[in-house]
mmCIF file of C-alpha atoms in Angstrom:
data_model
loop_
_atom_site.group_PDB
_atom_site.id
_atom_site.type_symbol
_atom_site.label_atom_id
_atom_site.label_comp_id
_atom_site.label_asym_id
_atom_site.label_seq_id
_atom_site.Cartn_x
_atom_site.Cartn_y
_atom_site.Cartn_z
ATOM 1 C CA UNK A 1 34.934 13.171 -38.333
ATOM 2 C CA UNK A 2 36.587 12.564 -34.929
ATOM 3 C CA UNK A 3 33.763 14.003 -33.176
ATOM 4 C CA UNK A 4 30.802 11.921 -35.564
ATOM 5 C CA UNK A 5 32.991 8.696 -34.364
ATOM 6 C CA UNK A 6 32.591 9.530 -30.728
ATOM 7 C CA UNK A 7 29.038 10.574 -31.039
ATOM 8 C CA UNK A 8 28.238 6.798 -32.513
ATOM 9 C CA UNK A 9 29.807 4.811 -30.223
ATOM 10 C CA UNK A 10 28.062 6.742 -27.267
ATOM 11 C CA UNK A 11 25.216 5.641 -28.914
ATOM 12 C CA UNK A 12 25.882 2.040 -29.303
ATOM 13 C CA UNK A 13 26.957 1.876 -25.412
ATOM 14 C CA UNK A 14 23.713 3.529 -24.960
ATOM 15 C CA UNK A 15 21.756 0.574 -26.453
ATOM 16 C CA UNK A 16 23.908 -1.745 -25.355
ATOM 17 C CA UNK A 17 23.542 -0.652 -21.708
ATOM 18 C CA UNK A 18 19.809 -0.338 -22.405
ATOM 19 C CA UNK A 19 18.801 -3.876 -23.606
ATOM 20 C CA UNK A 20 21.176 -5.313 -20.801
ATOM 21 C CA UNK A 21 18.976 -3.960 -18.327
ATOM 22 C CA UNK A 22 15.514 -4.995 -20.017
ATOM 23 C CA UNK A 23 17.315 -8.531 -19.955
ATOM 24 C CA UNK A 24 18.311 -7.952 -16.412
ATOM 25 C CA UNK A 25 14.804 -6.418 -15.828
ATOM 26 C CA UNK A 26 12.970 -9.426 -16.931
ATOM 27 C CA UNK A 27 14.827 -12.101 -15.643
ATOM 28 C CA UNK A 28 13.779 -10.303 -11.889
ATOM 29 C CA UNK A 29 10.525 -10.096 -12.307
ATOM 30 C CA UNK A 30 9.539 -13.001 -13.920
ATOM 31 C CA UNK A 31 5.634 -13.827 -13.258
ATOM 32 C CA UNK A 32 4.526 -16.352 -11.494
ATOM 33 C CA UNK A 33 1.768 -16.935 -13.873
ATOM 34 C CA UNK A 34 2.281 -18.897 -16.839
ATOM 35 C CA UNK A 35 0.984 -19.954 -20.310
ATOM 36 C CA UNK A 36 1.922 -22.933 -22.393
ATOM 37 C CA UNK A 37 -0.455 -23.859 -25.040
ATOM 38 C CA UNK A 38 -4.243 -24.474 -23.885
ATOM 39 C CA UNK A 39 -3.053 -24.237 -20.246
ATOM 40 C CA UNK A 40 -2.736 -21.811 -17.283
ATOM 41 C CA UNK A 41 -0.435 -21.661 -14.137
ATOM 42 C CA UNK A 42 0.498 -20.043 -11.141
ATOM 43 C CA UNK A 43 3.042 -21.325 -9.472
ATOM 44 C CA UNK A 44 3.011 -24.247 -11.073
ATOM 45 C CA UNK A 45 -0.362 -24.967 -9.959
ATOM 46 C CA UNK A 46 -2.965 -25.211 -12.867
ATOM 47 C CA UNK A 47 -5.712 -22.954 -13.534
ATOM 48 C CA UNK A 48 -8.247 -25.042 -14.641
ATOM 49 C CA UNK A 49 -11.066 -22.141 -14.746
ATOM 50 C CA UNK A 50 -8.593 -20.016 -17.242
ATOM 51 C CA UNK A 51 -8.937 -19.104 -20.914
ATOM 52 C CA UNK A 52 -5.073 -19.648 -22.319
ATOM 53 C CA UNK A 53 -6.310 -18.048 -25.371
ATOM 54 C CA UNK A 54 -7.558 -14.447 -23.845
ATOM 55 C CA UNK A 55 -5.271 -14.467 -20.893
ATOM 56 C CA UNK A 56 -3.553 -11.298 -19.259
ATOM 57 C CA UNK A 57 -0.855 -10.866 -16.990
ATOM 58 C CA UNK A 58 -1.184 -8.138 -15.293
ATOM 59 C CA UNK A 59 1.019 -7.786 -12.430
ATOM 60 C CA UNK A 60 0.949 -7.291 -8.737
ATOM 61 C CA UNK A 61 -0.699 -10.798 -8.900
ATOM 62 C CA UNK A 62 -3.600 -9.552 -11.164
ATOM 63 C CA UNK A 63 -4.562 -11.486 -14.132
ATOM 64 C CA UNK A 64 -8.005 -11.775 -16.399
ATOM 65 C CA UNK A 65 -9.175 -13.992 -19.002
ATOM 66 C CA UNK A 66 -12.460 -13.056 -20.976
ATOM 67 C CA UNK A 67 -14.250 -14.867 -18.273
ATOM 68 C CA UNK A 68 -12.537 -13.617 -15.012
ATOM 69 C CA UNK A 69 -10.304 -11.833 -12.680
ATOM 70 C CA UNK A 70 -7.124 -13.694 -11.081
ATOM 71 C CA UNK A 71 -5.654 -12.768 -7.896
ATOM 72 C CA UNK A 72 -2.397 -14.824 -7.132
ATOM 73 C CA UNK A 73 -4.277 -17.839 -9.413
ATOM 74 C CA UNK A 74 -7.763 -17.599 -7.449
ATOM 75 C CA UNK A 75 -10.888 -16.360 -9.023
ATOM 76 C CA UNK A 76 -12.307 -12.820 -7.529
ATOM 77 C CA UNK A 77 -15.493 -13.135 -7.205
ATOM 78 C CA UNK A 78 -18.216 -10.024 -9.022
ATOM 79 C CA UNK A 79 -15.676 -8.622 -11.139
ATOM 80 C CA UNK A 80 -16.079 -7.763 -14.246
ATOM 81 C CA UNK A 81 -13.142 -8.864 -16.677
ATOM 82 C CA UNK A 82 -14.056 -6.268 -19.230
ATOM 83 C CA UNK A 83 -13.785 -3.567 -17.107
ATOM 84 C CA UNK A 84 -11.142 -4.125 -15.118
ATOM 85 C CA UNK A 85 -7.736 -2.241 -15.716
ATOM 86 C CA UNK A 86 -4.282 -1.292 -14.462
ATOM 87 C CA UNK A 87 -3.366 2.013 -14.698
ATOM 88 C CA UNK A 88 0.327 1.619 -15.315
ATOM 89 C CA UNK A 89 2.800 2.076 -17.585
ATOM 90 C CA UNK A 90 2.240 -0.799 -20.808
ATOM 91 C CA UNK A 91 -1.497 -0.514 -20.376
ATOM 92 C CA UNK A 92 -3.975 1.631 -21.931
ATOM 93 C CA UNK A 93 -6.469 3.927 -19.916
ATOM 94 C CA UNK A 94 -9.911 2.643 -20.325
ATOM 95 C CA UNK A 95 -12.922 3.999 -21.965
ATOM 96 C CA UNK A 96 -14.083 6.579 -20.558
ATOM 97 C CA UNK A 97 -17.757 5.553 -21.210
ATOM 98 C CA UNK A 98 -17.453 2.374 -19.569
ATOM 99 C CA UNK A 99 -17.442 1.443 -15.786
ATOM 100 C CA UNK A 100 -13.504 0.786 -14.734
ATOM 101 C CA UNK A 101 -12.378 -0.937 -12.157
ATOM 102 C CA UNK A 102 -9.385 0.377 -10.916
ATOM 103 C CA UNK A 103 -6.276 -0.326 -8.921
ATOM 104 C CA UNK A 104 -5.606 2.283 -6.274
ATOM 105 C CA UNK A 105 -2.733 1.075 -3.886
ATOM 106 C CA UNK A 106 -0.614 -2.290 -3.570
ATOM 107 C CA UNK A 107 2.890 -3.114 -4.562
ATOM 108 C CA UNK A 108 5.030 -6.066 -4.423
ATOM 109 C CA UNK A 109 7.189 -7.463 -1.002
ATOM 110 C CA UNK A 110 9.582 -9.589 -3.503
ATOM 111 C CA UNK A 111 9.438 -10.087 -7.146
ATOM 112 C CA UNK A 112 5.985 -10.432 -7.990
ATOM 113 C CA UNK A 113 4.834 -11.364 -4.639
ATOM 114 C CA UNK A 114 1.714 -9.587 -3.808
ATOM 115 C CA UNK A 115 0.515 -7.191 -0.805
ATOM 116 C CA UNK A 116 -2.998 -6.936 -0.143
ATOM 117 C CA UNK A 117 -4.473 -3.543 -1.301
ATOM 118 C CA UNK A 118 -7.099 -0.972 -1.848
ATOM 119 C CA UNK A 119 -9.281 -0.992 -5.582
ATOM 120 C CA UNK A 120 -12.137 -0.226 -6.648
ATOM 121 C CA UNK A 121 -14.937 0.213 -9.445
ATOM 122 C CA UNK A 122 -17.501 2.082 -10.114
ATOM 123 C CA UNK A 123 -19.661 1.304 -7.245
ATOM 124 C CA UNK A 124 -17.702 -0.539 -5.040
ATOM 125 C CA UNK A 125 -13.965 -1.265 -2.862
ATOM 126 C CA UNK A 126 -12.090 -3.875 -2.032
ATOM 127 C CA UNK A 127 -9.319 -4.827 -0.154
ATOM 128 C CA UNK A 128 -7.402 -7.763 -0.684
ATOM 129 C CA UNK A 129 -10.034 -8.786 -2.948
ATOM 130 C CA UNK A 130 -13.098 -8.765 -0.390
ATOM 131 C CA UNK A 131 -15.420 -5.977 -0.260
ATOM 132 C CA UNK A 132 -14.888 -2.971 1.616
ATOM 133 C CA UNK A 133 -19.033 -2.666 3.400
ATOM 134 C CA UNK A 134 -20.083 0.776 3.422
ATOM 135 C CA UNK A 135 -17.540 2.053 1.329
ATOM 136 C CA UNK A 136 -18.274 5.176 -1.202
ATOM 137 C CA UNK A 137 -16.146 3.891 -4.321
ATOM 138 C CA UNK A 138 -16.528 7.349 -5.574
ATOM 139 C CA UNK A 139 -14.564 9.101 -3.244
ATOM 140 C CA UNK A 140 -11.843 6.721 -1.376
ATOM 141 C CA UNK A 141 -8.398 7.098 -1.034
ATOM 142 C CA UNK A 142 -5.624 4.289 -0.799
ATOM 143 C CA UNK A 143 -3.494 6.390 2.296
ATOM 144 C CA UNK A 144 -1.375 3.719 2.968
ATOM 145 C CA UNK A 145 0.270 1.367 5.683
ATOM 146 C CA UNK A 146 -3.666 -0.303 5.811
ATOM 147 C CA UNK A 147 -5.270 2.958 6.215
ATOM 148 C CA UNK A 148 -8.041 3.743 3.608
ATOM 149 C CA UNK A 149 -10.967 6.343 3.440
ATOM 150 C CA UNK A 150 -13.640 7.771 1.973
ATOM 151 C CA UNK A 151 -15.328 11.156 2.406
ATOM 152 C CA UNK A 152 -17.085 9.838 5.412
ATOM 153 C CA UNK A 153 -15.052 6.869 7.516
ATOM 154 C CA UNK A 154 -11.912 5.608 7.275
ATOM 155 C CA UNK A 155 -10.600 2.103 7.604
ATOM 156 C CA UNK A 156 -7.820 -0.029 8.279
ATOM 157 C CA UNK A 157 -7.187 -3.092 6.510
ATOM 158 C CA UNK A 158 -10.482 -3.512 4.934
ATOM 159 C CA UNK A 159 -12.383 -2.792 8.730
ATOM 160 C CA UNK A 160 -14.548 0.301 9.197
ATOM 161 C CA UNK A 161 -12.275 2.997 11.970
ATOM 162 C CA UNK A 162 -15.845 3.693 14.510
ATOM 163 C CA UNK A 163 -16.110 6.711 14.841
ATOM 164 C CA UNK A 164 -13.404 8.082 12.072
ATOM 165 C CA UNK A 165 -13.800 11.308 10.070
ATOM 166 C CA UNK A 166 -13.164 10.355 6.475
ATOM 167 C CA UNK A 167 -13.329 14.152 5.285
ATOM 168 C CA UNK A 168 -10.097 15.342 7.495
ATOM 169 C CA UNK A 169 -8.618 11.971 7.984
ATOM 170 C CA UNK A 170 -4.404 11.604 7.169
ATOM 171 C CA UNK A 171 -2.164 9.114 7.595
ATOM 172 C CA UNK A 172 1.019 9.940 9.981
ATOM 173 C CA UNK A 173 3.496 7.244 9.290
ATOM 174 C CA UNK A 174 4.162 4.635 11.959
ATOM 175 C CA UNK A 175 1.147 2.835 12.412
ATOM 176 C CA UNK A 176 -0.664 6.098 13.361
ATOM 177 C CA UNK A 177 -3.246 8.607 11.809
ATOM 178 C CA UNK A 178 -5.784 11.305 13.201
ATOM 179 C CA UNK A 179 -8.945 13.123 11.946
ATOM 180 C CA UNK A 180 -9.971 16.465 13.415
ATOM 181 C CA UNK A 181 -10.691 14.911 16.768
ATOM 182 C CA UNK A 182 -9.161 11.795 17.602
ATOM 183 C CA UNK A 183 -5.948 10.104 16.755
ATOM 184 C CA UNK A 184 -5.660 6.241 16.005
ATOM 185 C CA UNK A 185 -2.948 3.619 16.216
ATOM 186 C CA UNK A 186 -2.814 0.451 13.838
ATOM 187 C CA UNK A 187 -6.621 1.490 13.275
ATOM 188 C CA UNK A 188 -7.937 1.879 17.039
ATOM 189 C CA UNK A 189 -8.306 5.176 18.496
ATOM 190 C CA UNK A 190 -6.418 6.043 21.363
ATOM 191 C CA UNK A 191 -8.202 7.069 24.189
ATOM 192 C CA UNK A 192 -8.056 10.842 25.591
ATOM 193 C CA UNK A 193 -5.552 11.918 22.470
ATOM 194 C CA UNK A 194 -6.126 15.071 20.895
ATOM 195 C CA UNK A 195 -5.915 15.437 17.272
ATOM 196 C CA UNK A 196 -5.405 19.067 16.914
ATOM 197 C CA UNK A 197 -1.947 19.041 19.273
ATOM 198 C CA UNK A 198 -0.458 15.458 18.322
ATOM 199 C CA UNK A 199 2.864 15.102 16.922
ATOM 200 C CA UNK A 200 5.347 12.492 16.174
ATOM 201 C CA UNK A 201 8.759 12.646 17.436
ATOM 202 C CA UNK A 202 10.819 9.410 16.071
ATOM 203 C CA UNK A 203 11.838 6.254 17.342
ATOM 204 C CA UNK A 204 8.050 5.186 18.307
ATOM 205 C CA UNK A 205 7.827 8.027 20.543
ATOM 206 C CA UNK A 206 4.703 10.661 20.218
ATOM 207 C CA UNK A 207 2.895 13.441 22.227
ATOM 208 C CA UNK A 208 -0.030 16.031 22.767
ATOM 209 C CA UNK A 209 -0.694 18.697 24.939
ATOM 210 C CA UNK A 210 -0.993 16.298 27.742
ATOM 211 C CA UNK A 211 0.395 13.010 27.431
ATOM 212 C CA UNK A 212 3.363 11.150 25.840
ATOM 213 C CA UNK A 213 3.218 7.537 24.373
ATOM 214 C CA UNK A 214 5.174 4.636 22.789
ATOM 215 C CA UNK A 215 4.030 2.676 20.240
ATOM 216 C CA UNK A 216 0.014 3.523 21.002
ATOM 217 C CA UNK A 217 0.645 3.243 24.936
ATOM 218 C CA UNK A 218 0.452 5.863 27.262
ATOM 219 C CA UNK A 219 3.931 6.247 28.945
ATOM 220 C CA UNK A 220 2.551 7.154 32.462
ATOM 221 C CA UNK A 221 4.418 9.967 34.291
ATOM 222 C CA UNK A 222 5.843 11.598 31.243
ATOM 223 C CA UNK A 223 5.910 15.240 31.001
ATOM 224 C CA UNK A 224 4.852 16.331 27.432
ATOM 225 C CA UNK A 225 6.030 19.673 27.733
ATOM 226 C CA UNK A 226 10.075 19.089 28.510
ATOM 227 C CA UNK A 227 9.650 15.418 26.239
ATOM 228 C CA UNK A 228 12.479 15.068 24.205
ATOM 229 C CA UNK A 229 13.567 11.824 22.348
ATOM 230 C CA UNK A 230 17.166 10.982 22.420
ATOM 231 C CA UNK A 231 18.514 7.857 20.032
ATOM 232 C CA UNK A 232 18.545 4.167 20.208
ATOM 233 C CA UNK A 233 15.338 4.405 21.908
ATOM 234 C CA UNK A 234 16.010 6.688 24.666
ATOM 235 C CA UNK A 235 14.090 9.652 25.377
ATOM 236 C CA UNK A 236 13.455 12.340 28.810
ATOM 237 C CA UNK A 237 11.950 14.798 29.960
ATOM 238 C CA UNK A 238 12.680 17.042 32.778
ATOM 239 C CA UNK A 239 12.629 14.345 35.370
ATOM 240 C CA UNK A 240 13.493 11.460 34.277
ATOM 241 C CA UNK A 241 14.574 8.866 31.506
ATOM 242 C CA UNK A 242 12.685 6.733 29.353
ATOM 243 C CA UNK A 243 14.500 3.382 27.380
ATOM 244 C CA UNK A 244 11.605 2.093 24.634
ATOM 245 C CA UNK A 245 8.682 3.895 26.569
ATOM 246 C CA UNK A 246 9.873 2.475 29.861
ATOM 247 C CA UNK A 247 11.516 4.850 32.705
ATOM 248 C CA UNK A 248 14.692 3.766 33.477
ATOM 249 C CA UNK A 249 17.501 5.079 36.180
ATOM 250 C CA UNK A 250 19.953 7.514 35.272
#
């Protein structure tokens, strides 16, 4: 009987513990979007274009009526409201016989607050809700940090990388990324880098066979081969010092 008692009340602080977080949960992330009777806001700004009656919140700044597709309160333009989906937890997968148009990166910076990011339907992608030119919706990836890319290019922030490698492209962490031949920094390629032989090393520092560099620039003088990065921005090599990619006296 003893152990039936303790088995309840485990379960009553269970729920208990459970429904305080939902509240918690809730009270977070309130939307910004809003819907009182025949009317629509974000912000506090009014919608006029909305339909209070068919209107979605969808998160991440989304929203749709059964006329149109929200992003933070603005209209995106050439989207299909019927199609369009979030493939997250509390919504249902769509169709499988109909187009979708799917949401393939993003998150928030604050409750709700949106960060520009990679979808797509069936034909094309966007970024930040602008199309991405060129493209193939079939086959791109959301990498990350800006980076995107299809089977052919890659891009950075919704721009076309000239002369990228889609196929082998990967994302490095730190504002860098490389393909089979080059490497690239915040989306421009860096000049006389090899691919094959680069590797991070922490605190902005990075190196190939031949060079080392901070932050995308070439530290000139450094020795790749002895390079080794210290803490708190420091780094050497075997003859001298280097304090945020700048030699310094010992």
């Amino acid at each position: 009987m003893q152990l039936v008692k303790k088995m309840v009340q485990r379960v009553m602080m269970a729920v208990m513990m459970l429904t305080l977080t939902t509240v918690v949960y809730a009270q977070r992330y309130e939307s910004p979007y809003s819907v009182r009777g025949q009317q629509v806001t974000y912000e506090g700004r009014v919608i006029r274009e909305a339909d209070a009656r068919s209107f979605q919140i969808l998160g991440h700044g989304y929203a749709k009526d059964r006329s149109n597709v929200y992003l933070e309160g603005q209209i995106l333009p050439y989207v299909d409201p019927q199609t369009f989906r979030r493939y997250e937890q509390g919504y249902s997968r769509p169709n499988q016989d109909r187009p979708t148009y799917n949401i393939i990166g993003g998150g928030h910076r604050g409750d709700y607050s949106y960060r520009p990011a990679y979808h797509k339907d069936n034909f094309n992608v966007y970024f930040n809700g602008d199309k991405v030119s060129g493209a193939s919706a079939s086959s791109f990836r959301d990498l990350g940090d800006g980076y995107g890319c299809d089977n052919f290019s890659a891009y950075y922030f919704g721009q076309k990388i000239q002369g990228s490698t889609g196929s082998s492209f990967q994302l490095l962490g730190h504002g860098y990324s490389k393909d089979a031949f080059n490497v690239y920094h915040d989306g421009v390629k860096m000049q006389g880098v090899s691919g094959m032989q680069f590797e991070l090393l922490g605190e902005g520092y990075c190196k190939d066979a031949f060079n080392v560099f901070y932050r995308g620039e070439k530290i000139q003088g450094a020795t790749s081969s002895s390079f080794h990065v210290d803490r708190d921005g420091y780094a050497h090599d075997a003859f001298n010092t280097y304090y945020f990619g700048k030699k310094v006296s010992r």
